[in-house]
Amino acid sequence: MNTQTVFEEDKEYIAGTYRRFPVAFQSGEGAVLTDAEGKRYLDFGSGIAVNIFGVNDEAWKQAVIAQVNQIQHTSNLYYTQPQVELAKLLCEKTGAKQVFFGNRGAEANECAIKVARKYSSDRYGAGRHEIVTLKNSFHGRTIATLSATGQEAFHRYFGPFLEGFSYAEPNLASTLSCMTDKTCAVMIELVQGESGVRKLDEDYVKALERVCRERDILLIVDEVQTGNGRTGYLYAYEAYGIAPDIVTTAKGLGGGLPLGACMLFAKTEQVLGPGAHGSTFGGNPVACAGAVSILSRLDEPLFLEVRGKSAYLRALLSKIGGVEEVTGMGLMIGLALKEKKAADVAAKCLEKGLLVLTAHERVRLLPPLTVTKDEIDAAVKILSEVIGA
Ligand SMILES: *Cc1c(COP(=O)(O)O)cnc(C)c1O
């Protein structure tokens, strides 16, 4: 099929939910993707924070192939070794007590919402079910996670949404004013990804943790995007020095296969029992075998490398005349622009062979964690040309 046919038949046969860039990729290596015509692109999006070690990652590929050669799926009525291995690794690396596996970020967050409500129902009876989230948050596309998402634009067409969510500004006064005696949880992203790569204030997050603990309100941290080394830490909450009750993750964890995890810490470990939750594909052995390969390579030397590359990249970006502000953490970076529109910049970068993302009115960069200094230099050169003075 030639590329033009792919574009046309996509338009004809696929529900029109995506505003796609006009390119169809065929292969790649590391941070370089190649389209059907052989044109090469530098990938500063990683499939939205998924391909941590780039494409064609040999170790992940071998782990996946080995599992495919054994068994591809069994259902959660039976035990599988890769699922247990991955859960154990996650718990050992984070201090979580137990893990529930789903297939994506939204599903991990659905699980977190259910656990928070059940925790509260077990302890306090029905009715204490409210959850406070933040304005400009993004927690997923299912009805419950859309309800949790604090953006008006997502609260159209599909109502009625779930009741019991309120949306605070990212400061303590606003969050306190959203809490009632029915609040069972607060859910936050430490760096809000989809709404512009905005990092939460450390004092606010620490104070929020204290208030939650005092009132037995669960603190849920959505690390679907910030997790798995992206911010220069295994999970961003470590950088904040807090101890959440539930941490959700997905995107980078599966190395390119669908996988989400809801990590339950001391308070929440016994909440889910037989029949309380489930997923046909969740914790699929192939996805888990790949994730074990990913997670076991996420270590301190890599995090130091990520922080170093981040500092180097940010310093270069802040010198570009048309850039107003560089935000974010680790290799999750936002660019506020003085005049140019983020969408125009992304389209121009594509023409010049650089893939970048947008997040609201900002350019968003999420390169593979293994991106090289030369690749960073090449990307910055294109961004400077496009954004200009
Ligand atoms: C991407 C994202 C989600 C949704 O993940 P899906 O895998 O698309 O369901 C949820 N929360 C955050 C913070 C995200 O970045």
mmCIF file of C-alpha atoms and ligand atoms in Angstrom:
data_model
loop_
_atom_site.group_PDB
_atom_site.id
_atom_site.type_symbol
_atom_site.label_atom_id
_atom_site.label_comp_id
_atom_site.label_asym_id
_atom_site.label_seq_id
_atom_site.Cartn_x
_atom_site.Cartn_y
_atom_site.Cartn_z
ATOM 1 C CA MET A 1 0.000 0.000 0.000
ATOM 2 C CA ASN A 2 1.527 3.363 -0.898
ATOM 3 C CA THR A 3 1.376 6.210 1.588
ATOM 4 C CA GLN A 4 -1.344 8.137 -0.240
ATOM 5 C CA THR A 5 -3.586 5.046 -0.156
ATOM 6 C CA VAL A 6 -2.948 4.687 3.580
ATOM 7 C CA PHE A 7 -4.071 8.298 4.134
ATOM 8 C CA GLU A 8 -7.183 7.830 2.000
ATOM 9 C CA GLU A 9 -8.260 4.480 3.429
ATOM 10 C CA ASP A 10 -7.597 5.669 6.994
ATOM 11 C CA LYS A 11 -9.975 8.548 6.330
ATOM 12 C CA GLU A 12 -12.542 6.162 4.883
ATOM 13 C CA TYR A 13 -12.380 3.310 7.388
ATOM 14 C CA ILE A 14 -11.093 4.671 10.697
ATOM 15 C CA ALA A 15 -13.221 6.739 13.083
ATOM 16 C CA GLY A 16 -12.029 10.294 12.723
ATOM 17 C CA THR A 17 -10.868 10.852 16.306
ATOM 18 C CA TYR A 18 -7.258 11.752 15.490
ATOM 19 C CA ARG A 19 -5.804 14.818 13.834
ATOM 20 C CA ARG A 20 -2.861 12.965 12.336
ATOM 21 C CA PHE A 21 0.359 14.391 10.924
ATOM 22 C CA PRO A 22 0.719 13.429 7.229
ATOM 23 C CA VAL A 23 3.285 10.670 7.668
ATOM 24 C CA ALA A 24 3.237 6.860 7.923
ATOM 25 C CA PHE A 25 6.273 5.325 9.617
ATOM 26 C CA GLN A 26 7.687 2.012 8.580
ATOM 27 C CA SER A 27 10.832 1.375 10.602
ATOM 28 C CA GLY A 28 13.379 2.965 12.861
ATOM 29 C CA GLU A 29 16.337 2.688 15.155
ATOM 30 C CA GLY A 30 16.671 4.450 18.507
ATOM 31 C CA ALA A 31 15.461 8.044 18.149
ATOM 32 C CA VAL A 32 15.293 7.913 14.338
ATOM 33 C CA LEU A 33 12.114 6.890 12.491
ATOM 34 C CA THR A 34 11.873 6.232 8.765
ATOM 35 C CA ASP A 35 8.727 6.717 6.678
ATOM 36 C CA ALA A 36 7.529 4.683 3.711
ATOM 37 C CA GLU A 37 9.454 6.963 1.282
ATOM 38 C CA GLY A 38 12.701 6.508 3.209
ATOM 39 C CA LYS A 39 12.717 9.995 4.769
ATOM 40 C CA ARG A 40 14.262 10.035 8.256
ATOM 41 C CA TYR A 41 12.853 11.844 11.263
ATOM 42 C CA LEU A 42 14.291 12.584 14.693
ATOM 43 C CA ASP A 43 11.732 11.401 17.230
ATOM 44 C CA PHE A 44 11.200 13.845 20.119
ATOM 45 C CA GLY A 45 7.791 12.396 21.006
ATOM 46 C CA SER A 46 8.548 8.697 21.636
ATOM 47 C CA GLY A 47 4.993 7.724 20.688
ATOM 48 C CA ILE A 48 3.887 10.005 23.559
ATOM 49 C CA ALA A 49 6.399 8.970 26.214
ATOM 50 C CA VAL A 50 6.148 5.276 25.339
ATOM 51 C CA ASN A 51 9.366 4.278 23.558
ATOM 52 C CA ILE A 52 11.748 4.981 26.456
ATOM 53 C CA PHE A 53 14.653 3.154 24.803
ATOM 54 C CA GLY A 54 13.671 4.242 21.307
ATOM 55 C CA VAL A 55 12.441 1.925 18.568
ATOM 56 C CA ASN A 56 13.941 -1.432 17.693
ATOM 57 C CA ASP A 57 15.148 -1.813 21.285
ATOM 58 C CA GLU A 58 16.967 -5.154 21.123
ATOM 59 C CA ALA A 59 16.604 -6.275 24.760
ATOM 60 C CA TRP A 60 12.867 -5.543 24.841
ATOM 61 C CA LYS A 61 12.409 -7.252 21.477
ATOM 62 C CA GLN A 62 14.186 -10.416 22.650
ATOM 63 C CA ALA A 63 12.116 -10.535 25.858
ATOM 64 C CA VAL A 64 8.871 -10.153 23.893
ATOM 65 C CA ILE A 65 9.835 -12.728 21.252
ATOM 66 C CA ALA A 66 10.887 -15.256 23.904
ATOM 67 C CA GLN A 67 7.468 -14.927 25.578
ATOM 68 C CA VAL A 68 5.573 -15.091 22.256
ATOM 69 C CA ASN A 69 7.385 -18.361 21.601
ATOM 70 C CA GLN A 70 6.091 -19.695 24.948
ATOM 71 C CA ILE A 71 2.477 -18.513 25.268
ATOM 72 C CA GLN A 72 0.805 -15.270 24.206
ATOM 73 C CA HIS A 73 -2.139 -15.110 26.608
ATOM 74 C CA THR A 74 -3.780 -17.212 29.292
ATOM 75 C CA SER A 75 -6.474 -15.020 31.004
ATOM 76 C CA ASN A 76 -6.267 -14.007 34.625
ATOM 77 C CA LEU A 77 -7.927 -17.231 35.751
ATOM 78 C CA TYR A 78 -4.421 -18.701 35.767
ATOM 79 C CA TYR A 79 -1.009 -17.647 37.004
ATOM 80 C CA THR A 80 1.768 -16.450 34.702
ATOM 81 C CA GLN A 81 5.395 -15.905 35.606
ATOM 82 C CA PRO A 82 6.036 -12.606 33.746
ATOM 83 C CA GLN A 83 3.115 -10.892 35.520
ATOM 84 C CA VAL A 84 4.428 -11.924 38.945
ATOM 85 C CA GLU A 85 8.002 -10.966 38.029
ATOM 86 C CA LEU A 86 6.924 -7.510 36.911
ATOM 87 C CA ALA A 87 4.747 -6.889 39.981
ATOM 88 C CA LYS A 88 7.572 -7.952 42.286
ATOM 89 C CA LEU A 89 10.039 -5.692 40.475
ATOM 90 C CA LEU A 90 7.655 -2.708 40.693
ATOM 91 C CA CYS A 91 7.089 -3.305 44.416
ATOM 92 C CA GLU A 92 10.796 -3.761 45.177
ATOM 93 C CA LYS A 93 11.707 -0.591 43.317
ATOM 94 C CA THR A 94 8.949 1.615 44.774
ATOM 95 C CA GLY A 95 7.878 0.207 48.128
ATOM 96 C CA ALA A 96 4.396 -0.519 46.773
ATOM 97 C CA LYS A 97 2.780 -3.600 48.331
ATOM 98 C CA GLN A 98 0.654 -4.874 45.453
ATOM 99 C CA VAL A 99 -0.105 -4.107 41.815
ATOM 100 C CA PHE A 100 -3.208 -4.360 39.622
ATOM 101 C CA PHE A 101 -2.448 -4.586 35.901
ATOM 102 C CA GLY A 102 -4.605 -3.132 33.136
ATOM 103 C CA ASN A 103 -3.787 -2.155 29.558
ATOM 104 C CA ARG A 104 -3.471 1.616 29.570
ATOM 105 C CA GLY A 105 -3.345 4.782 31.612
ATOM 106 C CA ALA A 106 -7.078 5.335 31.803
ATOM 107 C CA GLU A 107 -7.554 1.796 33.071
ATOM 108 C CA ALA A 108 -4.895 2.260 35.754
ATOM 109 C CA ASN A 109 -6.723 5.411 36.864
ATOM 110 C CA GLU A 110 -10.117 3.665 36.804
ATOM 111 C CA CYS A 111 -8.631 1.132 39.177
ATOM 112 C CA ALA A 112 -7.300 3.910 41.432
ATOM 113 C CA ILE A 113 -10.750 5.539 41.558
ATOM 114 C CA LYS A 114 -12.393 2.216 42.442
ATOM 115 C CA VAL A 115 -9.802 1.448 45.119
ATOM 116 C CA ALA A 116 -10.237 4.905 46.680
ATOM 117 C CA ARG A 117 -14.015 4.544 46.813
ATOM 118 C CA LYS A 118 -13.867 1.004 48.200
ATOM 119 C CA TYR A 119 -11.233 1.907 50.790
ATOM 120 C CA SER A 120 -13.541 4.610 52.039
ATOM 121 C CA SER A 121 -16.676 2.484 51.827
ATOM 122 C CA ASP A 122 -14.984 -0.337 53.804
ATOM 123 C CA ARG A 123 -13.946 2.064 56.564
ATOM 124 C CA TYR A 124 -16.621 4.710 56.702
ATOM 125 C CA GLY A 125 -19.626 3.239 54.866
ATOM 126 C CA ALA A 126 -21.264 4.507 51.692
ATOM 127 C CA GLY A 127 -21.293 8.189 50.693
ATOM 128 C CA ARG A 128 -17.682 9.232 51.271
ATOM 129 C CA HIS A 129 -16.871 8.976 47.597
ATOM 130 C CA GLU A 130 -15.749 12.408 46.392
ATOM 131 C CA ILE A 131 -12.411 12.904 44.666
ATOM 132 C CA VAL A 132 -10.590 16.195 44.234
ATOM 133 C CA THR A 133 -8.484 16.580 41.086
ATOM 134 C CA LEU A 134 -6.778 19.628 39.611
ATOM 135 C CA LYS A 135 -7.765 22.143 36.987
ATOM 136 C CA ASN A 136 -5.967 21.464 33.700
ATOM 137 C CA SER A 137 -5.388 17.844 34.667
ATOM 138 C CA PHE A 138 -5.675 14.931 32.269
ATOM 139 C CA HIS A 139 -6.530 11.448 33.528
ATOM 140 C CA GLY A 140 -7.882 9.617 30.469
ATOM 141 C CA ARG A 141 -10.700 9.147 27.976
ATOM 142 C CA THR A 142 -13.112 6.749 29.682
ATOM 143 C CA ILE A 143 -16.213 8.262 31.269
ATOM 144 C CA ALA A 144 -14.811 8.026 34.812
ATOM 145 C CA THR A 145 -11.396 9.384 33.890
ATOM 146 C CA LEU A 146 -12.947 12.149 31.761
ATOM 147 C CA SER A 147 -14.990 13.030 34.834
ATOM 148 C CA ALA A 148 -11.728 13.192 36.786
ATOM 149 C CA THR A 149 -10.128 15.410 34.128
ATOM 150 C CA GLY A 150 -10.352 19.050 35.206
ATOM 151 C CA GLN A 151 -10.875 20.645 31.808
ATOM 152 C CA GLU A 152 -14.192 22.013 30.555
ATOM 153 C CA ALA A 153 -13.375 21.018 26.975
ATOM 154 C CA PHE A 154 -13.571 17.343 27.953
ATOM 155 C CA HIS A 155 -16.952 17.699 29.674
ATOM 156 C CA ARG A 156 -19.113 18.015 26.580
ATOM 157 C CA TYR A 157 -21.290 15.640 24.535
ATOM 158 C CA PHE A 158 -20.866 12.499 26.614
ATOM 159 C CA GLY A 159 -22.751 13.396 29.778
ATOM 160 C CA PRO A 160 -23.978 12.653 32.291
ATOM 161 C CA PHE A 161 -20.515 12.292 33.749
ATOM 162 C CA LEU A 162 -19.694 10.711 37.087
ATOM 163 C CA GLU A 163 -20.630 12.881 40.021
ATOM 164 C CA GLY A 164 -18.351 13.514 42.965
ATOM 165 C CA PHE A 165 -15.375 15.141 41.268
ATOM 166 C CA SER A 166 -14.274 18.691 42.003
ATOM 167 C CA TYR A 167 -11.387 20.578 40.444
ATOM 168 C CA ALA A 168 -8.943 22.631 42.478
ATOM 169 C CA GLU A 169 -6.329 25.146 41.443
ATOM 170 C CA PRO A 170 -2.869 23.739 42.188
ATOM 171 C CA ASN A 171 -2.550 25.470 45.552
ATOM 172 C CA LEU A 172 -3.447 24.455 49.092
ATOM 173 C CA ALA A 173 -6.205 27.023 49.727
ATOM 174 C CA SER A 174 -8.127 25.999 46.614
ATOM 175 C CA THR A 175 -7.616 22.283 47.287
ATOM 176 C CA LEU A 176 -8.825 22.646 50.886
ATOM 177 C CA SER A 177 -11.914 24.496 49.701
ATOM 178 C CA CYS A 178 -12.755 21.556 47.411
ATOM 179 C CA MET A 179 -12.431 18.993 50.209
ATOM 180 C CA THR A 180 -15.569 18.032 52.141
ATOM 181 C CA ASP A 181 -16.354 15.377 54.749
ATOM 182 C CA LYS A 182 -17.212 13.154 51.778
ATOM 183 C CA THR A 183 -13.784 13.387 50.148
ATOM 184 C CA CYS A 184 -12.041 10.014 49.862
ATOM 185 C CA ALA A 185 -9.093 10.939 47.630
ATOM 186 C CA VAL A 186 -7.074 13.593 45.857
ATOM 187 C CA MET A 187 -5.611 12.711 42.458
ATOM 188 C CA ILE A 188 -2.758 14.722 40.926
ATOM 189 C CA GLU A 189 -0.166 14.661 38.151
ATOM 190 C CA LEU A 190 3.124 16.073 39.466
ATOM 191 C CA VAL A 191 3.914 17.441 36.019
ATOM 192 C CA GLN A 192 0.694 18.072 34.113
ATOM 193 C CA GLY A 193 1.569 16.663 30.705
ATOM 194 C CA GLU A 194 -1.330 17.193 28.322
ATOM 195 C CA SER A 195 -2.101 20.723 29.489
ATOM 196 C CA GLY A 196 1.328 22.244 28.928
ATOM 197 C CA VAL A 197 4.011 20.416 30.926
ATOM 198 C CA ARG A 198 3.343 22.290 34.151
ATOM 199 C CA LYS A 199 5.218 21.164 37.250
ATOM 200 C CA LEU A 200 3.446 21.373 40.593
ATOM 201 C CA ASP A 201 4.986 23.431 43.374
ATOM 202 C CA GLU A 202 6.914 21.286 45.873
ATOM 203 C CA ASP A 203 5.660 23.020 49.029
ATOM 204 C CA TYR A 204 2.075 22.644 47.821
ATOM 205 C CA VAL A 205 2.514 18.929 47.149
ATOM 206 C CA LYS A 206 4.148 18.330 50.551
ATOM 207 C CA ALA A 207 1.408 20.277 52.374
ATOM 208 C CA LEU A 208 -1.236 18.372 50.418
ATOM 209 C CA GLU A 209 0.302 15.055 51.470
ATOM 210 C CA ARG A 210 0.159 16.153 55.132
ATOM 211 C CA VAL A 211 -3.488 17.217 54.941
ATOM 212 C CA CYS A 212 -4.454 13.981 53.191
ATOM 213 C CA ARG A 213 -2.743 11.909 55.865
ATOM 214 C CA GLU A 214 -4.418 13.844 58.712
ATOM 215 C CA ARG A 215 -7.881 13.334 57.207
ATOM 216 C CA ASP A 216 -7.366 9.778 55.915
ATOM 217 C CA ILE A 217 -7.870 11.049 52.365
ATOM 218 C CA LEU A 218 -5.936 8.908 49.877
ATOM 219 C CA LEU A 219 -3.267 10.601 47.777
ATOM 220 C CA ILE A 220 -3.293 9.238 44.225
ATOM 221 C CA VAL A 221 -0.435 10.241 41.928
ATOM 222 C CA ASP A 222 -1.067 9.760 38.199
ATOM 223 C CA GLU A 223 2.359 8.908 36.779
ATOM 224 C CA VAL A 224 1.069 7.596 33.466
ATOM 225 C CA GLN A 225 3.278 10.100 31.636
ATOM 226 C CA THR A 226 5.815 11.184 34.300
ATOM 227 C CA GLY A 227 6.670 7.614 35.297
ATOM 228 C CA ASN A 228 9.322 5.104 34.310
ATOM 229 C CA GLY A 229 12.360 7.352 34.271
ATOM 230 C CA ARG A 230 10.860 10.152 32.185
ATOM 231 C CA THR A 231 11.490 12.894 34.776
ATOM 232 C CA GLY A 232 14.947 11.695 35.791
ATOM 233 C CA TYR A 233 13.506 9.592 38.618
ATOM 234 C CA LEU A 234 11.838 6.181 38.423
ATOM 235 C CA TYR A 235 8.638 7.958 39.478
ATOM 236 C CA ALA A 236 8.362 11.728 39.918
ATOM 237 C CA TYR A 237 6.911 11.453 43.442
ATOM 238 C CA GLU A 238 10.403 10.410 44.614
ATOM 239 C CA ALA A 239 11.725 13.840 43.597
ATOM 240 C CA TYR A 240 8.980 15.446 45.700
ATOM 241 C CA GLY A 241 9.840 13.290 48.735
ATOM 242 C CA ILE A 242 6.236 12.212 49.267
ATOM 243 C CA ALA A 243 4.653 8.827 49.956
ATOM 244 C CA PRO A 244 1.459 8.422 47.888
ATOM 245 C CA ASP A 245 -1.181 5.793 48.711
ATOM 246 C CA ILE A 246 -1.730 4.869 45.068
ATOM 247 C CA VAL A 247 0.500 5.454 42.016
ATOM 248 C CA THR A 248 -0.734 4.760 38.497
ATOM 249 C CA THR A 249 1.463 4.346 35.448
ATOM 250 C CA ALA A 250 1.334 3.121 31.843
ATOM 251 C CA LYS A 251 2.843 4.733 28.692
ATOM 252 C CA GLY A 252 6.578 3.916 29.042
ATOM 253 C CA LEU A 253 6.111 0.823 31.189
ATOM 254 C CA GLY A 254 5.191 -1.572 28.376
ATOM 255 C CA GLY A 255 7.951 -0.462 26.005
ATOM 256 C CA GLY A 256 5.387 -0.165 23.198
ATOM 257 C CA LEU A 257 2.875 -2.848 24.156
ATOM 258 C CA PRO A 258 -0.329 -1.889 26.009
ATOM 259 C CA LEU A 259 0.180 -2.091 29.753
ATOM 260 C CA GLY A 260 -0.978 -0.084 32.746
ATOM 261 C CA ALA A 261 -0.326 -0.552 36.441
ATOM 262 C CA CYS A 262 -2.101 0.649 39.556
ATOM 263 C CA MET A 263 0.362 0.396 42.446
ATOM 264 C CA LEU A 264 -1.142 0.026 45.895
ATOM 265 C CA PHE A 265 0.880 1.112 48.917
ATOM 266 C CA ALA A 266 0.492 0.195 52.618
ATOM 267 C CA LYS A 267 -2.952 1.722 53.204
ATOM 268 C CA THR A 268 -4.571 0.343 50.079
ATOM 269 C CA GLU A 269 -3.005 -3.103 49.670
ATOM 270 C CA GLN A 270 -5.901 -5.132 51.080
ATOM 271 C CA VAL A 271 -8.733 -3.171 49.443
ATOM 272 C CA LEU A 272 -9.273 -5.334 46.360
ATOM 273 C CA GLY A 273 -10.397 -8.934 46.896
ATOM 274 C CA PRO A 274 -11.639 -11.681 44.572
ATOM 275 C CA GLY A 275 -14.223 -10.344 42.113
ATOM 276 C CA ALA A 276 -13.611 -6.682 43.008
ATOM 277 C CA HIS A 277 -11.946 -5.823 39.703
ATOM 278 C CA GLY A 278 -10.563 -7.488 36.585
ATOM 279 C CA SER A 279 -9.367 -7.191 32.997
ATOM 280 C CA THR A 280 -9.194 -9.803 30.240
ATOM 281 C CA PHE A 281 -5.890 -8.610 28.825
ATOM 282 C CA GLY A 282 -4.515 -6.841 31.915
ATOM 283 C CA GLY A 283 -1.045 -8.087 32.777
ATOM 284 C CA ASN A 284 -0.779 -10.017 29.524
ATOM 285 C CA PRO A 285 2.392 -12.181 29.690
ATOM 286 C CA VAL A 286 3.942 -10.761 26.489
ATOM 287 C CA ALA A 287 3.444 -7.146 27.616
ATOM 288 C CA CYS A 288 4.757 -8.025 31.100
ATOM 289 C CA ALA A 289 7.822 -9.875 29.789
ATOM 290 C CA GLY A 290 8.707 -6.766 27.742
ATOM 291 C CA ALA A 291 8.075 -4.518 30.730
ATOM 292 C CA VAL A 292 10.409 -6.572 32.938
ATOM 293 C CA SER A 293 13.138 -5.876 30.397
ATOM 294 C CA ILE A 294 12.304 -2.138 30.443
ATOM 295 C CA LEU A 295 11.978 -1.770 34.211
ATOM 296 C CA SER A 296 15.118 -3.732 35.051
ATOM 297 C CA ARG A 297 17.141 -1.241 32.964
ATOM 298 C CA LEU A 298 15.696 1.813 34.727
ATOM 299 C CA ASP A 299 18.429 2.470 37.278
ATOM 300 C CA GLU A 300 20.292 5.298 38.989
ATOM 301 C CA PRO A 301 23.004 5.729 36.288
ATOM 302 C CA LEU A 302 20.249 6.150 33.666
ATOM 303 C CA PHE A 303 18.384 8.686 35.837
ATOM 304 C CA LEU A 304 21.590 10.705 36.271
ATOM 305 C CA GLU A 305 22.056 10.598 32.501
ATOM 306 C CA VAL A 306 18.458 11.814 31.978
ATOM 307 C CA ARG A 307 18.970 14.706 34.390
ATOM 308 C CA GLY A 308 22.218 15.637 32.645
ATOM 309 C CA LYS A 309 20.629 15.565 29.177
ATOM 310 C CA SER A 310 17.706 17.561 30.527
ATOM 311 C CA ALA A 311 19.965 20.329 31.830
ATOM 312 C CA TYR A 312 21.888 20.400 28.530
ATOM 313 C CA LEU A 313 18.734 20.485 26.381
ATOM 314 C CA ARG A 314 16.980 23.069 28.538
ATOM 315 C CA ALA A 315 19.974 25.403 28.466
ATOM 316 C CA LEU A 316 20.016 25.299 24.645
ATOM 317 C CA LEU A 317 16.239 25.734 24.354
ATOM 318 C CA SER A 318 16.154 28.752 26.648
ATOM 319 C CA LYS A 319 18.589 30.521 24.282
ATOM 320 C CA ILE A 320 16.130 30.372 21.370
ATOM 321 C CA GLY A 321 14.808 33.890 20.899
ATOM 322 C CA GLY A 322 11.158 32.959 20.302
ATOM 323 C CA VAL A 323 10.955 30.822 23.444
ATOM 324 C CA GLU A 324 9.238 32.513 26.378
ATOM 325 C CA GLU A 325 9.757 29.798 28.972
ATOM 326 C CA VAL A 326 11.084 26.238 29.274
ATOM 327 C CA THR A 327 9.084 24.090 31.702
ATOM 328 C CA GLY A 328 8.932 20.503 32.908
ATOM 329 C CA MET A 329 11.255 17.980 34.472
ATOM 330 C CA GLY A 330 13.790 15.515 33.121
ATOM 331 C CA LEU A 331 13.099 14.662 29.490
ATOM 332 C CA MET A 332 9.513 15.888 29.726
ATOM 333 C CA ILE A 333 9.839 19.455 28.507
ATOM 334 C CA GLY A 334 7.405 22.222 27.575
ATOM 335 C CA LEU A 335 8.146 25.313 25.514
ATOM 336 C CA ALA A 336 5.986 28.389 25.934
ATOM 337 C CA LEU A 337 6.368 30.490 22.785
ATOM 338 C CA LYS A 338 6.397 34.271 22.459
ATOM 339 C CA GLU A 339 4.518 34.519 19.160
ATOM 340 C CA LYS A 340 4.444 31.327 17.145
ATOM 341 C CA LYS A 341 1.610 28.830 17.517
ATOM 342 C CA ALA A 342 2.644 25.432 18.893
ATOM 343 C CA ALA A 343 0.672 23.536 16.223
ATOM 344 C CA ASP A 344 2.408 25.505 13.431
ATOM 345 C CA VAL A 345 5.805 24.815 14.986
ATOM 346 C CA ALA A 346 5.047 21.069 15.174
ATOM 347 C CA ALA A 347 3.966 21.022 11.497
ATOM 348 C CA LYS A 348 7.087 22.937 10.368
ATOM 349 C CA CYS A 349 9.373 20.700 12.452
ATOM 350 C CA LEU A 350 7.849 17.641 10.764
ATOM 351 C CA GLU A 351 8.694 19.054 7.338
ATOM 352 C CA LYS A 352 12.280 19.495 8.517
ATOM 353 C CA GLY A 353 12.449 15.951 9.885
ATOM 354 C CA LEU A 354 11.780 16.488 13.613
ATOM 355 C CA LEU A 355 8.808 15.052 15.477
ATOM 356 C CA VAL A 356 7.564 17.138 18.404
ATOM 357 C CA LEU A 357 4.267 17.179 20.284
ATOM 358 C CA THR A 358 2.070 19.958 21.529
ATOM 359 C CA ALA A 359 0.259 20.361 24.845
ATOM 360 C CA HIS A 360 -2.374 23.078 24.771
ATOM 361 C CA GLU A 361 -0.519 26.162 23.515
ATOM 362 C CA ARG A 362 2.953 24.740 24.181
ATOM 363 C CA VAL A 363 5.429 22.609 22.286
ATOM 364 C CA ARG A 364 6.102 19.387 24.187
ATOM 365 C CA LEU A 365 9.299 17.348 23.919
ATOM 366 C CA LEU A 366 9.481 13.729 25.079
ATOM 367 C CA PRO A 367 12.577 12.211 23.429
ATOM 368 C CA PRO A 368 13.653 8.642 24.175
ATOM 369 C CA LEU A 369 15.733 8.573 27.375
ATOM 370 C CA THR A 370 18.587 7.190 25.272
ATOM 371 C CA VAL A 371 18.667 10.244 22.952
ATOM 372 C CA THR A 372 22.275 11.279 22.188
ATOM 373 C CA LYS A 373 23.948 14.677 22.514
ATOM 374 C CA ASP A 374 24.267 14.869 18.712
ATOM 375 C CA GLU A 375 20.542 14.170 18.327
ATOM 376 C CA ILE A 376 19.750 16.861 20.894
ATOM 377 C CA ASP A 377 21.952 19.335 18.979
ATOM 378 C CA ALA A 378 20.237 18.430 15.692
ATOM 379 C CA ALA A 379 16.763 18.843 17.202
ATOM 380 C CA VAL A 380 17.646 22.191 18.776
ATOM 381 C CA LYS A 381 18.993 23.404 15.426
ATOM 382 C CA ILE A 382 15.651 22.645 13.745
ATOM 383 C CA LEU A 383 13.655 24.142 16.616
ATOM 384 C CA SER A 384 15.767 27.340 16.430
ATOM 385 C CA GLU A 385 15.140 27.628 12.699
ATOM 386 C CA VAL A 386 11.414 27.095 13.107
ATOM 387 C CA ILE A 387 10.762 29.134 16.241
ATOM 388 C CA GLY A 388 13.411 31.719 15.361
ATOM 389 C CA ALA A 389 14.041 34.990 17.069
HETATM 390 C C1 LIG B 1 -1.818 9.565 28.604
HETATM 391 C C2 LIG B 1 -2.325 9.807 29.965
HETATM 392 C C3 LIG B 1 -3.439 9.119 30.480
HETATM 393 C C4 LIG B 1 -4.250 8.177 29.630
HETATM 394 O O1 LIG B 1 -3.517 7.073 29.214
HETATM 395 P P1 LIG B 1 -4.124 6.073 28.095
HETATM 396 O O2 LIG B 1 -3.076 4.992 28.012
HETATM 397 O O3 LIG B 1 -4.254 6.854 26.836
HETATM 398 O O4 LIG B 1 -5.413 5.575 28.610
HETATM 399 C C5 LIG B 1 -3.790 9.339 31.791
HETATM 400 N N1 LIG B 1 -3.103 10.196 32.579
HETATM 401 C C6 LIG B 1 -2.030 10.885 32.125
HETATM 402 C C7 LIG B 1 -1.307 11.796 33.037
HETATM 403 C C8 LIG B 1 -1.616 10.717 30.804
HETATM 404 O O5 LIG B 1 -0.565 11.422 30.349
#
